[in-house]
Structure formats: structure tokens, C-alpha cells
Tab-separated table of C-alpha atoms and ligand atoms in Angstrom:
chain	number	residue	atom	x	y	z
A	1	UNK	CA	115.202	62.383	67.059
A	2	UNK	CA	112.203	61.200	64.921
A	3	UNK	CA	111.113	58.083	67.436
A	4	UNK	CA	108.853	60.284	70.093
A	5	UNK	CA	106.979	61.762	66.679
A	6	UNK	CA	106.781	58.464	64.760
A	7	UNK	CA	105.651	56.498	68.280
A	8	UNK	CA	103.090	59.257	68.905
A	9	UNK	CA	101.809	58.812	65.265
A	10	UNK	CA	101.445	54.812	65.252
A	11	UNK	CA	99.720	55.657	68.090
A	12	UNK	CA	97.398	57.875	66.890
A	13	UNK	CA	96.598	55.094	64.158
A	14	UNK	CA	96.056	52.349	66.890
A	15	UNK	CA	93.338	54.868	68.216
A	16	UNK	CA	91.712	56.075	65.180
A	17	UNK	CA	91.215	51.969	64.724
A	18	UNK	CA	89.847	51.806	67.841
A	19	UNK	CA	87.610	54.356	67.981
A	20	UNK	CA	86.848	53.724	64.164
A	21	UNK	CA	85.373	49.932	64.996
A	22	UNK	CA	83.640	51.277	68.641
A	23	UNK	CA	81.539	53.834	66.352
A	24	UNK	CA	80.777	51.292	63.366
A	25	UNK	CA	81.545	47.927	65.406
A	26	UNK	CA	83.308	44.880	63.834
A	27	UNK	CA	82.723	41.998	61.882
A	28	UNK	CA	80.482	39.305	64.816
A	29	UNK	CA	81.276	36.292	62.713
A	30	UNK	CA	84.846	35.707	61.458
A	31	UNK	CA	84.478	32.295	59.636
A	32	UNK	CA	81.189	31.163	59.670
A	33	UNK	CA	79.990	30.432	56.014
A	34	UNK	CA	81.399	33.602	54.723
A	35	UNK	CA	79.709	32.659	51.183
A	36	UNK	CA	76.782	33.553	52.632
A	37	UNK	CA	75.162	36.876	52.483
A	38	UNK	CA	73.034	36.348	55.561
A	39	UNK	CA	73.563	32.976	57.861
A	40	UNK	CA	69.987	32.318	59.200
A	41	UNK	CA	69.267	28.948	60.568
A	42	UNK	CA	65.940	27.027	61.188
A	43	UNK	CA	65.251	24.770	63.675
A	44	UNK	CA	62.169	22.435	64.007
A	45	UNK	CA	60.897	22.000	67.500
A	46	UNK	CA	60.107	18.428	66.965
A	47	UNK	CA	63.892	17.938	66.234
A	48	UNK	CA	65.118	19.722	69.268
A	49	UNK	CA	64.206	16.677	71.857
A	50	UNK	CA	64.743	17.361	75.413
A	51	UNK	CA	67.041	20.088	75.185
A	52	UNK	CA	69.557	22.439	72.440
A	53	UNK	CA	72.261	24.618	72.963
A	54	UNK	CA	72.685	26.948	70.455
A	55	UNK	CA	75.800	29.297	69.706
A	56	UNK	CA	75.709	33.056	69.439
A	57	UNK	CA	79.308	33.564	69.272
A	58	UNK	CA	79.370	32.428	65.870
A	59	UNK	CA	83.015	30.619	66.902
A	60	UNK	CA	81.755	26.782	67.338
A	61	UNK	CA	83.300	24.300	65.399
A	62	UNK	CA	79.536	22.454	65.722
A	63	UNK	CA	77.599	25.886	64.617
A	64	UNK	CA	74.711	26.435	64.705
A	65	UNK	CA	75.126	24.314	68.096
A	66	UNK	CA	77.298	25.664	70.863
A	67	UNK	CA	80.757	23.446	71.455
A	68	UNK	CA	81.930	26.314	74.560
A	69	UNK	CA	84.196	27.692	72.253
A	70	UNK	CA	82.512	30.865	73.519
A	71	UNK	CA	84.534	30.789	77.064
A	72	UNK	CA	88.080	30.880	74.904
A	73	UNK	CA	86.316	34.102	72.991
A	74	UNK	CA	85.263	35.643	75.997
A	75	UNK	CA	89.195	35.001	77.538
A	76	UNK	CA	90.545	36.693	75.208
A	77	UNK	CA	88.649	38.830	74.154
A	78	UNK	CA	87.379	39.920	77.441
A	79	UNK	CA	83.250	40.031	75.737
A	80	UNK	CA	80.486	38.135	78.094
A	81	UNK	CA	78.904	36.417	75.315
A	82	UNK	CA	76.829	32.823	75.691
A	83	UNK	CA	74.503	30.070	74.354
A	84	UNK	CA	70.862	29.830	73.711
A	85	UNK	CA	69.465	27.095	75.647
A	86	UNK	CA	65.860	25.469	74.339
A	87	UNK	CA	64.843	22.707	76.418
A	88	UNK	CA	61.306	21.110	77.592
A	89	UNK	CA	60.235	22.480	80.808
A	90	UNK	CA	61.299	19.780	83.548
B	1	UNK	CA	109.195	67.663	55.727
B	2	UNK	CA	107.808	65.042	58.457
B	3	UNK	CA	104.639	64.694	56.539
B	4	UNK	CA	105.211	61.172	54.820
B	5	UNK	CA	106.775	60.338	57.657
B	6	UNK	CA	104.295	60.732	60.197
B	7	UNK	CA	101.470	59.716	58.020
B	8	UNK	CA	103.641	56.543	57.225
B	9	UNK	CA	103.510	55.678	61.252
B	10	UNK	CA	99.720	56.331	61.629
B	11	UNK	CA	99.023	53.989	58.873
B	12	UNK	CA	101.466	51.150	60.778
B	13	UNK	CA	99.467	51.760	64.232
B	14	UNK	CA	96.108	51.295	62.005
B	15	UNK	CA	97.594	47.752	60.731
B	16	UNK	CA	98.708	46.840	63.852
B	17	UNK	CA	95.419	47.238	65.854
B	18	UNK	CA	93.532	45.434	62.287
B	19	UNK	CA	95.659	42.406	62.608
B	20	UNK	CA	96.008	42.474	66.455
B	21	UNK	CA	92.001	42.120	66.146
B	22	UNK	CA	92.053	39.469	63.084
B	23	UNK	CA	94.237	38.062	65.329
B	24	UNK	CA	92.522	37.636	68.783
B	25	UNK	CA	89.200	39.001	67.596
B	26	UNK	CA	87.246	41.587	69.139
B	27	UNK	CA	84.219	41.808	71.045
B	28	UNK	CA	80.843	40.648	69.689
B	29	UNK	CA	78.666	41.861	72.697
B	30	UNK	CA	78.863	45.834	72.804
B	31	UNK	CA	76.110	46.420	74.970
B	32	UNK	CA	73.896	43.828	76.255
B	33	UNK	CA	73.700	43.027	79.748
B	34	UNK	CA	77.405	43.686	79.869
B	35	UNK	CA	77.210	43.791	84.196
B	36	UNK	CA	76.966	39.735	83.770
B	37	UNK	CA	79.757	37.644	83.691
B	38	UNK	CA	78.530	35.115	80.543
B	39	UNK	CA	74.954	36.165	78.955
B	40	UNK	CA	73.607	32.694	78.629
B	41	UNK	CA	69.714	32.352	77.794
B	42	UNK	CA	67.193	29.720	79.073
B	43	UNK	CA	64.000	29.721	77.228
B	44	UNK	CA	61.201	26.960	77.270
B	45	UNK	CA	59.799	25.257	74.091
B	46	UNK	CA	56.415	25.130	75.488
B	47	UNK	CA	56.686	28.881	75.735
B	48	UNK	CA	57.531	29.636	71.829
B	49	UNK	CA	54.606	28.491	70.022
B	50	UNK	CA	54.721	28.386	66.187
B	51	UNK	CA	57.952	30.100	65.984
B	52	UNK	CA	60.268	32.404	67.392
B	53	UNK	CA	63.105	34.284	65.966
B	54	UNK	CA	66.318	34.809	68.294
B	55	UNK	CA	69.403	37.321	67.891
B	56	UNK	CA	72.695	36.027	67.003
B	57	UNK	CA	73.880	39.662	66.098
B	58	UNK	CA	74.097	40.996	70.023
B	59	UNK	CA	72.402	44.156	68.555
B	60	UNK	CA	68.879	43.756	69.010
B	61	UNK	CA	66.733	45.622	71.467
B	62	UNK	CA	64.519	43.006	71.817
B	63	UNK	CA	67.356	40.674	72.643
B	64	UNK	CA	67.747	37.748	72.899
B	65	UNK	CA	65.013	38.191	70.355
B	66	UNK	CA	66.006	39.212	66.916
B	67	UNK	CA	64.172	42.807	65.992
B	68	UNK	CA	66.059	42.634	62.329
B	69	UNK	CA	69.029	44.859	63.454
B	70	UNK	CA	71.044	41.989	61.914
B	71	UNK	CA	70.495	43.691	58.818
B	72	UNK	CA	71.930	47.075	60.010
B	73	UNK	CA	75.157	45.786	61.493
B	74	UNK	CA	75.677	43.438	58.147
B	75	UNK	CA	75.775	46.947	56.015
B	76	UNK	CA	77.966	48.989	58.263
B	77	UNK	CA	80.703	46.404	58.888
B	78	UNK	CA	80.313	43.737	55.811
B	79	UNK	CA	79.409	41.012	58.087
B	80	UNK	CA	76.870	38.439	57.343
B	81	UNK	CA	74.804	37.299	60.656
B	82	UNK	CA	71.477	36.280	60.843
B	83	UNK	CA	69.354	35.286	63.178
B	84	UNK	CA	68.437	31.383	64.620
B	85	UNK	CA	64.410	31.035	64.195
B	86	UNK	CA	63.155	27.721	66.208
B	87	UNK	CA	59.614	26.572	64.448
B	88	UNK	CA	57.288	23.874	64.757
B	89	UNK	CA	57.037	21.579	61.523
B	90	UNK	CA	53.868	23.277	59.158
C	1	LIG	S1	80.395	28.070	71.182
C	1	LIG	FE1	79.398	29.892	70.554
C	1	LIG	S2	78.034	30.297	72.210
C	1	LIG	FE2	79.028	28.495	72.801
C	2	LIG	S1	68.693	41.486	65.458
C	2	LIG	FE1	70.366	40.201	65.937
C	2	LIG	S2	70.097	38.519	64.582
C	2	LIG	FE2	68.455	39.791	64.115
């Protein structure tokens, strides 16, 4: 029977993928302002006000602010990633 | 022969793993401080002065301050991060 070659071989592929994207890494941001070539963002400090939470996981609906989209990421995608916080010193 | 074959069945375990990942995405955070549960970052405004320049890339050394490794990870993987620079008004 062909099956144990041809399920071997897929996964073969599924590792040359993986291994492929560990060595290189992915794509960070998915859907930000793709028509972008670089998405920088400047803040001024006078606009910030008390405090500013700013997203690094480049999957918040509000970017460049954080809306904790970041938690559903890190589910299922098992990463650890989080805001920046800028805020006046209490 | 089971040449086509088997090459046919790599090439399916490649696509599954690429749309598995478009699907779910994939880790942004490779390597920094990947013992904590959520890498969140604090920092002061009264601590930044004119300007500061912050990673949004997750590849920096100087993390979570950008050291322009942005640019590196846009080439290899066609993405198009940048960082988040926080600046009083000139
Ligand atoms: S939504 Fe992206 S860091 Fe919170
Ligand atoms: S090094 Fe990460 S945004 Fe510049």
C-alpha cells in the first residue's frame, strides 16, 4: 500500500515548513496596513496624557493602541507577547 | 515510479502547515523573555526625554527598544514592521 509512504511524505512537508519559518521566521504582522513598506508610528508625548497602551502584536483592531487582542494571539498561538505601557510616574 | 507521487504528498504537508499558520497564525515572539507568561512593558514618560524608539518587531537586542532589526526581519520574510517612536513636540 502507498498510504504509510504518502503519510510519511506530507509529513516530511509539514516539517520542512516548520523548520523552514523557525530558521527565517514568519510574517509578525498579518493585516496591519499591508500597503505599507514599513509601519512606523509617532507619538507626541504631550498627546499621551496620563497613560498609553500601545500594541506590539500588531493584531488590535485600535492599532497602534492595544485593544487585548494580544491574549486571543497568545491562546492560540501559544507566543507570550504584550503591550507597551507609557504613563506619568504616579 | 513513486517519485511524483511522493513529491506530490510533501508539497500537500507544506500547504497544510502554510494555511494551518495563515490560519491561526504563528508566533511573533521567538526569543524574548520567553520564561514569562505575557511580556508586557512599563516605561515612564519622564524617563524618555526627547524621544525614544521602541520594538514592535520582537527581534531587537535592545528590546523593548528598537536597534533597527526591523529592517532585517522585513527582508527575510516580506513583512513590513516598524517600530513605535514616542517624541516630545519640536
Ligand atoms: S492588542 Fe496587540 S499588544 Fe494588545
Ligand atoms: S528592532 Fe524591532 S521594531 Fe525595530
Amino acid at each position: 500500500s502507498l498510504l504509510p509512504f504518502g503519510v510519511a511524505c506530507v509529513a516530511v512537508g509539514f516539517g520542512v515548513k516548520t523548520l523552514l519559518d523557525k530558521q527565517l521566521g514568519t510574517a509578525v504582522n498579518l493585516s496591519v496596513r499591508k500597503s505599507e513598506s514599513k509601519v512606523a508610528d509617532s507619538v507626541d508625548i504631550e498627546d499621551i496624557g496620563k497613560q498609553a497602551v500601545f500594541c506590539r502584536c500588531w493584531r488590535s483592531s485600535k492599532f497602534p493602541y492595544c485593544d487585548g487582542s494580544h491574549n486571543k494571539h497568545n491562546t492560540l498561538t501559544g507566543d507570550n507577547v504584550g503591550p507597551l505601557i507609557i504613563k506619568k510616574k504616579e
